[in-house]
PDB file of C-alpha atoms and ligand atoms in Angstrom:
ATOM      1  CA  MET A   1      -6.318 -17.357   1.975  1.00 95.00           C
ATOM      2  CA  ASN A   2      -2.662 -18.139   3.026  1.00 97.00           C
ATOM      3  CA  ILE A   3      -1.861 -16.713   6.786  1.00 98.00           C
ATOM      4  CA  ARG A   4       1.678 -16.375   7.565  1.00 98.00           C
ATOM      5  CA  ILE A   5       2.767 -15.683  11.272  1.00 98.00           C
ATOM      6  CA  PHE A   6       6.747 -14.729  11.677  1.00 98.00           C
ATOM      7  CA  ASN A   7       8.735 -14.334  14.508  1.00 98.00           C
ATOM      8  CA  SER A   8      10.990 -11.591  12.924  1.00 98.00           C
ATOM      9  CA  GLN A   9      10.193  -8.378  11.182  1.00 98.00           C
ATOM     10  CA  GLU A  10      13.824  -9.898   9.182  1.00 98.00           C
ATOM     11  CA  ASP A  11      11.674 -12.885   8.651  1.00 98.00           C
ATOM     12  CA  LEU A  12       8.464 -11.101   7.054  1.00 98.00           C
ATOM     13  CA  ASN A  13      10.711  -8.720   4.923  1.00 98.00           C
ATOM     14  CA  GLU A  14      11.732 -11.468   3.916  1.00 98.00           C
ATOM     15  CA  ALA A  15       9.501 -13.348   2.718  1.00 98.00           C
ATOM     16  CA  ALA A  16       7.432 -10.540   1.111  1.00 98.00           C
ATOM     17  CA  ALA A  17      10.071  -9.696  -0.426  1.00 98.00           C
ATOM     18  CA  ASP A  18      10.038 -13.089  -1.926  1.00 98.00           C
ATOM     19  CA  LEU A  19       6.464 -13.070  -3.272  1.00 98.00           C
ATOM     20  CA  ILE A  20       7.237  -9.706  -5.117  1.00 98.00           C
ATOM     21  CA  GLY A  21      10.578 -10.660  -6.352  1.00 98.00           C
ATOM     22  CA  GLY A  22       9.389 -13.878  -7.387  1.00 98.00           C
ATOM     23  CA  LEU A  23       6.325 -12.179  -9.458  1.00 98.00           C
ATOM     24  CA  VAL A  24       9.435  -9.867 -10.971  1.00 98.00           C
ATOM     25  CA  LEU A  25      11.544 -12.465 -12.032  1.00 97.00           C
ATOM     26  CA  ARG A  26       8.574 -14.361 -13.491  1.00 97.00           C
ATOM     27  CA  ASN A  27       7.539 -11.899 -15.198  1.00 98.00           C
ATOM     28  CA  PRO A  28       9.778  -8.535 -15.759  1.00 97.00           C
ATOM     29  CA  SER A  29       6.952  -6.249 -16.254  1.00 98.00           C
ATOM     30  CA  ALA A  30       4.935  -7.112 -13.904  1.00 98.00           C
ATOM     31  CA  VAL A  31       2.606  -4.847 -13.239  1.00 98.00           C
ATOM     32  CA  LEU A  32       3.041  -4.178  -8.811  1.00 98.00           C
ATOM     33  CA  GLY A  33       0.508  -1.954  -6.382  1.00 98.00           C
ATOM     34  CA  LEU A  34       2.533  -0.702  -4.052  1.00 98.00           C
ATOM     35  CA  ALA A  35       1.743   0.890  -0.574  1.00 98.00           C
ATOM     36  CA  THR A  36       3.708   3.621   2.057  1.00 98.00           C
ATOM     37  CA  GLY A  37       3.592   4.181   5.450  1.00 96.00           C
ATOM     38  CA  GLY A  38       5.824   2.273   8.186  1.00 96.00           C
ATOM     39  CA  THR A  39       4.999  -0.667   7.036  1.00 98.00           C
ATOM     40  CA  PRO A  40       6.194  -1.944   3.932  1.00 98.00           C
ATOM     41  CA  VAL A  41       9.738  -0.283   4.607  1.00 98.00           C
ATOM     42  CA  GLY A  42      11.825  -3.013   5.628  1.00 98.00           C
ATOM     43  CA  ILE A  43      10.120  -5.217   2.271  1.00 98.00           C
ATOM     44  CA  TYR A  44      11.688  -2.324  -0.010  1.00 98.00           C
ATOM     45  CA  ALA A  45      14.928  -2.164   2.223  1.00 98.00           C
ATOM     46  CA  SER A  46      15.648  -5.696   0.935  1.00 98.00           C
ATOM     47  CA  LEU A  47      13.987  -5.433  -2.831  1.00 98.00           C
ATOM     48  CA  VAL A  48      16.957  -2.657  -2.682  1.00 98.00           C
ATOM     49  CA  ARG A  49      19.180  -5.124  -2.127  1.00 98.00           C
ATOM     50  CA  ARG A  50      18.255  -7.545  -3.995  1.00 98.00           C
ATOM     51  CA  CYS A  51      18.082  -5.362  -7.012  1.00 98.00           C
ATOM     52  CA  ALA A  52      22.458  -4.293  -5.795  1.00 98.00           C
ATOM     53  CA  ALA A  53      23.146  -7.645  -5.701  1.00 98.00           C
ATOM     54  CA  GLY A  54      21.590  -8.253  -9.494  1.00 96.00           C
ATOM     55  CA  ILE A  55      18.842 -10.592  -8.355  1.00 95.00           C
ATOM     56  CA  VAL A  56      15.987  -8.660  -9.160  1.00 97.00           C
ATOM     57  CA  ARG A  57      15.296  -5.871 -11.649  1.00 98.00           C
ATOM     58  CA  PHE A  58      12.492  -3.010 -12.075  1.00 98.00           C
ATOM     59  CA  ARG A  59      13.470  -0.948 -15.677  1.00 98.00           C
ATOM     60  CA  ASP A  60       9.990  -3.468 -16.604  1.00 98.00           C
ATOM     61  CA  VAL A  61       7.788  -3.297 -13.996  1.00 98.00           C
ATOM     62  CA  THR A  62       4.863  -1.067 -13.746  1.00 98.00           C
ATOM     63  CA  THR A  63       4.265   0.285 -10.594  1.00 98.00           C
ATOM     64  CA  PHE A  64       1.091   2.201  -9.040  1.00 98.00           C
ATOM     65  CA  ASN A  65       0.446   3.488  -5.773  1.00 98.00           C
ATOM     66  CA  LEU A  66      -2.485   3.663  -3.083  1.00 98.00           C
ATOM     67  CA  ASP A  67      -2.945   6.900  -2.771  1.00 98.00           C
ATOM     68  CA  GLU A  68      -1.117  10.620  -2.285  1.00 98.00           C
ATOM     69  CA  TYR A  69      -1.733  13.491   0.162  1.00 98.00           C
ATOM     70  CA  VAL A  70      -3.794  16.183  -1.420  1.00 98.00           C
ATOM     71  CA  GLY A  71      -1.998  20.124  -1.010  1.00 95.00           C
ATOM     72  CA  LEU A  72       1.846  18.877  -0.717  1.00 94.00           C
ATOM     73  CA  PRO A  73       3.885  19.287  -3.799  1.00 94.00           C
ATOM     74  CA  LYS A  74       5.230  16.571  -4.991  1.00 94.00           C
ATOM     75  CA  ASN A  75       8.998  17.060  -3.489  1.00 95.00           C
ATOM     76  CA  HIS A  76       7.478  17.461  -0.148  1.00 95.00           C
ATOM     77  CA  PRO A  77       9.807  15.329   1.999  1.00 95.00           C
ATOM     78  CA  GLU A  78       6.445  13.421   3.843  1.00 96.00           C
ATOM     79  CA  SER A  79       4.519  13.055   0.241  1.00 97.00           C
ATOM     80  CA  TYR A  80       4.005   9.970  -1.021  1.00 98.00           C
ATOM     81  CA  PHE A  81       6.260  10.401  -4.170  1.00 98.00           C
ATOM     82  CA  SER A  82       8.976  11.443  -1.981  1.00 98.00           C
ATOM     83  CA  TYR A  83       8.798   8.820   0.472  1.00 98.00           C
ATOM     84  CA  MET A  84       8.597   6.120  -3.169  1.00 98.00           C
ATOM     85  CA  ARG A  85      11.646   8.117  -4.442  1.00 98.00           C
ATOM     86  CA  LYS A  86      13.541   6.646  -0.811  1.00 98.00           C
ATOM     87  CA  HIS A  87      12.588   3.442  -0.243  1.00 98.00           C
ATOM     88  CA  LEU A  88      12.851   2.047  -3.756  1.00 98.00           C
ATOM     89  CA  PHE A  89      12.188   3.774  -7.177  1.00 98.00           C
ATOM     90  CA  ASP A  90      15.543   5.762  -6.775  1.00 98.00           C
ATOM     91  CA  ALA A  91      17.143   2.904  -5.359  1.00 98.00           C
ATOM     92  CA  VAL A  92      16.515   0.485  -7.723  1.00 98.00           C
ATOM     93  CA  ASP A  93      16.892   0.534 -11.334  1.00 98.00           C
ATOM     94  CA  ALA A  94      12.580   1.076 -11.588  1.00 98.00           C
ATOM     95  CA  ARG A  95      11.930   3.904 -14.655  1.00 98.00           C
ATOM     96  CA  PRO A  96      10.145   7.246 -13.550  1.00 97.00           C
ATOM     97  CA  GLU A  97       7.389   6.992 -16.032  1.00 98.00           C
ATOM     98  CA  ARG A  98       6.733   3.691 -15.684  1.00 98.00           C
ATOM     99  CA  CYS A  99       6.134   4.931 -11.427  1.00 98.00           C
ATOM    100  CA  HIS A 100       2.505   5.899 -11.432  1.00 98.00           C
ATOM    101  CA  LEU A 101       1.625   7.834  -8.180  1.00 98.00           C
ATOM    102  CA  PRO A 102      -1.708   9.753  -8.103  1.00 98.00           C
ATOM    103  CA  ASP A 103      -0.822  13.857  -7.949  1.00 97.00           C
ATOM    104  CA  GLY A 104      -1.689  15.807  -5.495  1.00 96.00           C
ATOM    105  CA  SER A 105      -1.082  19.097  -6.375  1.00 96.00           C
ATOM    106  CA  ALA A 106      -2.774  18.796  -9.367  1.00 96.00           C
ATOM    107  CA  ALA A 107      -4.741  22.001 -10.129  1.00 95.00           C
ATOM    108  CA  ASP A 108      -8.078  20.088 -11.483  1.00 97.00           C
ATOM    109  CA  ILE A 109      -8.291  16.651  -8.269  1.00 96.00           C
ATOM    110  CA  ALA A 110     -11.249  14.885 -10.606  1.00 97.00           C
ATOM    111  CA  ALA A 111      -9.216  15.381 -13.322  1.00 98.00           C
ATOM    112  CA  GLU A 112      -6.287  13.587 -12.101  1.00 98.00           C
ATOM    113  CA  CYS A 113      -8.707  10.788 -10.571  1.00 98.00           C
ATOM    114  CA  ALA A 114      -9.942  10.437 -14.319  1.00 98.00           C
ATOM    115  CA  ARG A 115      -6.452  10.442 -15.795  1.00 98.00           C
ATOM    116  CA  TYR A 116      -5.203   7.546 -13.086  1.00 98.00           C
ATOM    117  CA  ASP A 117      -8.099   5.292 -13.370  1.00 98.00           C
ATOM    118  CA  GLY A 118      -7.575   5.572 -17.509  1.00 98.00           C
ATOM    119  CA  LEU A 119      -3.629   4.422 -16.732  1.00 98.00           C
ATOM    120  CA  LEU A 120      -4.798   1.452 -14.411  1.00 98.00           C
ATOM    121  CA  ALA A 121      -7.272   0.853 -17.268  1.00 97.00           C
ATOM    122  CA  GLN A 122      -4.557   1.289 -20.009  1.00 97.00           C
ATOM    123  CA  ALA A 123      -1.793  -1.266 -17.125  1.00 96.00           C
ATOM    124  CA  GLY A 124      -5.218  -3.829 -17.754  1.00 95.00           C
ATOM    125  CA  ARG A 125      -4.446  -5.067 -14.362  1.00 91.00           C
ATOM    126  CA  ILE A 126      -1.675  -5.219 -11.723  1.00 98.00           C
ATOM    127  CA  ASP A 127      -0.081  -8.098 -10.912  1.00 98.00           C
ATOM    128  CA  LEU A 128      -0.023  -7.955  -7.489  1.00 98.00           C
ATOM    129  CA  GLN A 129      -1.324  -5.423  -4.921  1.00 99.00           C
ATOM    130  CA  LEU A 130       0.730  -5.004  -1.551  1.00 99.00           C
ATOM    131  CA  LEU A 131      -1.047  -3.255   1.291  1.00 98.00           C
ATOM    132  CA  GLY A 132      -0.928  -2.383   4.592  1.00 98.00           C
ATOM    133  CA  ILE A 133      -3.521  -1.620   6.831  1.00 98.00           C
ATOM    134  CA  GLY A 134      -4.852   0.960   9.414  1.00 97.00           C
ATOM    135  CA  HIS A 135      -5.912   0.650  12.398  1.00 96.00           C
ATOM    136  CA  ASN A 136      -9.660   1.513  11.952  1.00 97.00           C
ATOM    137  CA  GLY A 137      -9.500  -1.122   9.214  1.00 98.00           C
ATOM    138  CA  HIS A 138      -8.300   1.934   5.871  1.00 97.00           C
ATOM    139  CA  ILE A 139      -6.543  -0.379   2.716  1.00 98.00           C
ATOM    140  CA  GLY A 140      -5.160   2.751   0.855  1.00 98.00           C
ATOM    141  CA  PHE A 141      -7.180   5.849   2.814  1.00 97.00           C
ATOM    142  CA  ASN A 142     -10.250   3.713   1.922  1.00 98.00           C
ATOM    143  CA  GLU A 143     -11.548   5.016   5.801  1.00 96.00           C
ATOM    144  CA  PRO A 144     -14.418   3.204   7.078  1.00 97.00           C
ATOM    145  CA  ASP A 145     -18.587   4.641   5.747  1.00 96.00           C
ATOM    146  CA  HIS A 146     -21.494   3.825   4.733  1.00 95.00           C
ATOM    147  CA  ALA A 147     -20.836   3.339   1.314  1.00 95.00           C
ATOM    148  CA  LEU A 148     -17.212   2.308  -1.061  1.00 96.00           C
ATOM    149  CA  LEU A 149     -15.869   4.692  -4.091  1.00 95.00           C
ATOM    150  CA  SER A 150     -14.951   1.174  -6.581  1.00 96.00           C
ATOM    151  CA  GLY A 151     -12.734   3.336  -8.359  1.00 98.00           C
ATOM    152  CA  THR A 152      -9.944   6.424  -7.423  1.00 98.00           C
ATOM    153  CA  HIS A 153     -11.451   9.271  -5.275  1.00 98.00           C
ATOM    154  CA  VAL A 154     -10.709  12.222  -2.962  1.00 97.00           C
ATOM    155  CA  VAL A 155     -11.925  11.526   1.010  1.00 96.00           C
ATOM    156  CA  GLU A 156     -11.736  13.207   3.738  1.00 96.00           C
ATOM    157  CA  LEU A 157      -9.044  11.562   6.754  1.00 96.00           C
ATOM    158  CA  LYS A 158     -10.080  10.626   9.670  1.00 94.00           C
ATOM    159  CA  PRO A 159      -8.474  12.184  12.665  1.00 95.00           C
ATOM    160  CA  SER A 160      -7.959   9.382  14.226  1.00 93.00           C
ATOM    161  CA  THR A 161      -5.671   8.902  10.789  1.00 94.00           C
ATOM    162  CA  ARG A 162      -4.639  11.903  10.835  1.00 96.00           C
ATOM    163  CA  GLU A 163      -3.228  11.051  14.263  1.00 94.00           C
ATOM    164  CA  ALA A 164      -1.664   7.751  13.400  1.00 93.00           C
ATOM    165  CA  ASN A 165       0.494   9.396  10.344  1.00 94.00           C
ATOM    166  CA  ALA A 166       1.451  12.798  12.244  1.00 95.00           C
ATOM    167  CA  ARG A 167       4.238  10.475  13.906  1.00 94.00           C
ATOM    168  CA  PHE A 168       5.887  10.972   9.946  1.00 94.00           C
ATOM    169  CA  PHE A 169       5.534  15.188  10.884  1.00 95.00           C
ATOM    170  CA  ASP A 170       7.004  18.612  12.848  1.00 94.00           C
ATOM    171  CA  SER A 171       3.983  18.983  13.995  1.00 93.00           C
ATOM    172  CA  PRO A 172      -0.167  17.181  14.069  1.00 94.00           C
ATOM    173  CA  GLU A 173      -1.839  20.311  12.116  1.00 94.00           C
ATOM    174  CA  GLN A 174       0.691  19.507   9.087  1.00 95.00           C
ATOM    175  CA  VAL A 175      -0.810  16.218   8.655  1.00 96.00           C
ATOM    176  CA  PRO A 176      -3.299  17.197   5.947  1.00 97.00           C
ATOM    177  CA  THR A 177      -7.073  16.950   5.449  1.00 97.00           C
ATOM    178  CA  HIS A 178      -7.580  15.059   2.812  1.00 97.00           C
ATOM    179  CA  ALA A 179      -6.007  12.361   0.102  1.00 97.00           C
ATOM    180  CA  ILE A 180      -6.637  10.908  -3.213  1.00 98.00           C
ATOM    181  CA  THR A 181      -6.416   7.196  -2.907  1.00 98.00           C
ATOM    182  CA  MET A 182      -7.624   3.919  -5.788  1.00 98.00           C
ATOM    183  CA  GLY A 183     -10.845   3.225  -5.081  1.00 98.00           C
ATOM    184  CA  ILE A 184     -11.785  -0.644  -3.424  1.00 98.00           C
ATOM    185  CA  GLY A 185     -12.931  -1.869  -6.784  1.00 97.00           C
ATOM    186  CA  SER A 186      -9.012  -0.684  -7.942  1.00 97.00           C
ATOM    187  CA  ILE A 187      -7.534  -2.662  -5.806  1.00 98.00           C
ATOM    188  CA  LEU A 188     -10.262  -5.658  -5.343  1.00 98.00           C
ATOM    189  CA  LYS A 189      -9.121  -6.363  -8.896  1.00 98.00           C
ATOM    190  CA  ALA A 190      -5.646  -7.381  -8.793  1.00 98.00           C
ATOM    191  CA  GLN A 191      -4.765 -11.016  -9.735  1.00 98.00           C
ATOM    192  CA  SER A 192      -3.105 -11.252  -5.902  1.00 98.00           C
ATOM    193  CA  ILE A 193      -2.927  -9.211  -3.060  1.00 98.00           C
ATOM    194  CA  LEU A 194      -0.856  -9.353  -0.266  1.00 99.00           C
ATOM    195  CA  LEU A 195      -2.004  -7.734   3.294  1.00 99.00           C
ATOM    196  CA  VAL A 196       0.924  -6.723   6.132  1.00 99.00           C
ATOM    197  CA  ALA A 197       0.549  -5.739   9.225  1.00 98.00           C
ATOM    198  CA  ARG A 198       3.082  -5.599  12.568  1.00 98.00           C
ATOM    199  CA  GLY A 199       2.604  -5.055  16.118  1.00 98.00           C
ATOM    200  CA  ALA A 200       0.384  -5.440  18.993  1.00 98.00           C
ATOM    201  CA  ASP A 201      -1.642  -2.391  17.888  1.00 98.00           C
ATOM    202  CA  LYS A 202      -2.950  -3.696  14.609  1.00 98.00           C
ATOM    203  CA  ALA A 203      -4.525  -7.372  16.334  1.00 98.00           C
ATOM    204  CA  GLU A 204      -7.381  -6.446  16.855  1.00 98.00           C
ATOM    205  CA  ILE A 205      -8.078  -4.900  13.158  1.00 98.00           C
ATOM    206  CA  MET A 206      -6.876  -7.922  11.540  1.00 98.00           C
ATOM    207  CA  GLN A 207      -9.171  -9.788  14.029  1.00 98.00           C
ATOM    208  CA  ARG A 208     -11.777  -7.797  12.123  1.00 98.00           C
ATOM    209  CA  ALA A 209     -11.046  -7.735   8.945  1.00 98.00           C
ATOM    210  CA  LEU A 210      -9.887 -11.508   8.247  1.00 98.00           C
ATOM    211  CA  TYR A 211     -12.920 -12.766  10.594  1.00 98.00           C
ATOM    212  CA  GLY A 212     -15.823 -10.131  11.237  1.00 98.00           C
ATOM    213  CA  PRO A 213     -18.328  -9.197   8.744  1.00 98.00           C
ATOM    214  CA  ILE A 214     -18.273  -7.993   5.564  1.00 98.00           C
ATOM    215  CA  THR A 215     -18.446  -4.248   6.163  1.00 98.00           C
ATOM    216  CA  THR A 216     -18.003  -1.171   4.446  1.00 98.00           C
ATOM    217  CA  ASP A 217     -17.418   0.234   8.205  1.00 98.00           C
ATOM    218  CA  CYS A 218     -14.046  -2.001   7.696  1.00 98.00           C
ATOM    219  CA  PRO A 219     -13.182  -1.875   3.991  1.00 98.00           C
ATOM    220  CA  ALA A 220      -9.699  -4.448   4.783  1.00 98.00           C
ATOM    221  CA  SER A 221     -12.622  -6.834   5.378  1.00 98.00           C
ATOM    222  CA  LEU A 222     -13.844  -6.941   1.823  1.00 98.00           C
ATOM    223  CA  LEU A 223     -10.688  -8.414   1.316  1.00 98.00           C
ATOM    224  CA  GLN A 224     -12.394 -11.532   2.948  1.00 98.00           C
ATOM    225  CA  THR A 225     -14.016 -12.096  -0.951  1.00 98.00           C
ATOM    226  CA  HIS A 226     -10.412 -12.017  -2.823  1.00 98.00           C
ATOM    227  CA  ALA A 227      -9.842 -15.080  -4.695  1.00 98.00           C
ATOM    228  CA  ASP A 228      -5.898 -14.684  -3.530  1.00 98.00           C
ATOM    229  CA  LEU A 229      -5.204 -13.280  -0.325  1.00 98.00           C
ATOM    230  CA  HIS A 230      -1.608 -13.318   1.186  1.00 98.00           C
ATOM    231  CA  VAL A 231      -1.323 -12.026   4.935  1.00 98.00           C
ATOM    232  CA  TYR A 232       2.234 -11.630   6.119  1.00 98.00           C
ATOM    233  CA  VAL A 233       2.085 -10.268  10.423  1.00 98.00           C
ATOM    234  CA  ASP A 234       4.106 -10.528  12.813  1.00 98.00           C
ATOM    235  CA  THR A 235       3.290 -12.712  15.889  1.00 98.00           C
ATOM    236  CA  ALA A 236       2.034  -9.877  17.626  1.00 98.00           C
ATOM    237  CA  ALA A 237      -0.317  -7.978  14.727  1.00 98.00           C
ATOM    238  CA  GLY A 238      -0.982 -11.571  14.603  1.00 98.00           C
ATOM    239  CA  ARG A 239      -1.952 -12.728  18.312  1.00 98.00           C
ATOM    240  CA  LEU A 240      -5.786 -13.009  16.798  1.00 98.00           C
ATOM    241  CA  LEU A 241      -5.744 -15.112  14.570  1.00 97.00           C
ATOM    242  CA  ASN A 242      -6.265 -18.659  13.525  1.00 88.00           C
ATOM    243  CA  VAL A 243      -3.360 -20.714  11.514  1.00 83.00           C
TER     244      VAL A 243
HETATM  245  P1  LIG B 301       1.369   1.876   8.543  1.00 88.33           P
HETATM  246  O1  LIG B 301       0.157   2.450   8.258  1.00 88.33           O
HETATM  247  O2  LIG B 301       1.552   0.736   7.854  1.00 88.33           O
HETATM  248  O3  LIG B 301       2.271   2.925   8.448  1.00 88.33           O
HETATM  249  O4  LIG B 301       1.556   1.420  10.043  1.00 88.33           O
HETATM  250  C1  LIG B 301      -0.710   1.241   7.426  1.00 88.33           C
HETATM  251  C2  LIG B 301      -2.133   2.033   6.922  1.00 88.33           C
HETATM  252  O5  LIG B 301      -2.262   3.338   7.312  1.00 88.33           O
HETATM  253  O6  LIG B 301      -2.486   2.037   5.550  1.00 88.33           O
END
């Protein structure tokens, strides 16, 4: 496990963009696993700047996002599809047909989960998976539970997750109750994983995830079993980590 603690958000963003951009430079047709939420925004901004400067190109990159809300139309401002277009896809030279998210507005959600797993299988494997972490240890929308599923599936969001994400919506009731998420098996199959956390409110869950028991009660704890895990945190989120 490679843990790095950064004094500034800028340094964290640049280091994460170095890891992702460096991979794309070495392998222009890399497969990236991408995340949404507040955590990756600055990382994507750095990648956008690098692309504008001609340092990195996304033309041949394939991307898979971790998750999407169920029931929001794709073009809803808070859909993860809209988020990705705004923060990355529309601002770089990515090709839309290579940028995949689950479709939370699909009429047949089970078929949509199977379609997504089919695309993942076709891609072979994710070279680098970017992850944030929920306060309850969720990764993607794999919420704590007595068992976790390997493949793409529908989850009911925990009240704490809906509360945390209410900041993006006009009112808490507007946060969807369900989401489609890539499963833990797909996440752990990635060649490399970059887990990023920021802020004092993530310090305790980061300690549990990295040093606590490996348990489905804290889905991120399964990352301890991964052979190439990179953890980038700011000083506040890394307060309880040993480096
Ligand atoms: P955040 O969400 O980046 O908005 O903190 C992380 C997550 O819930 O996985």
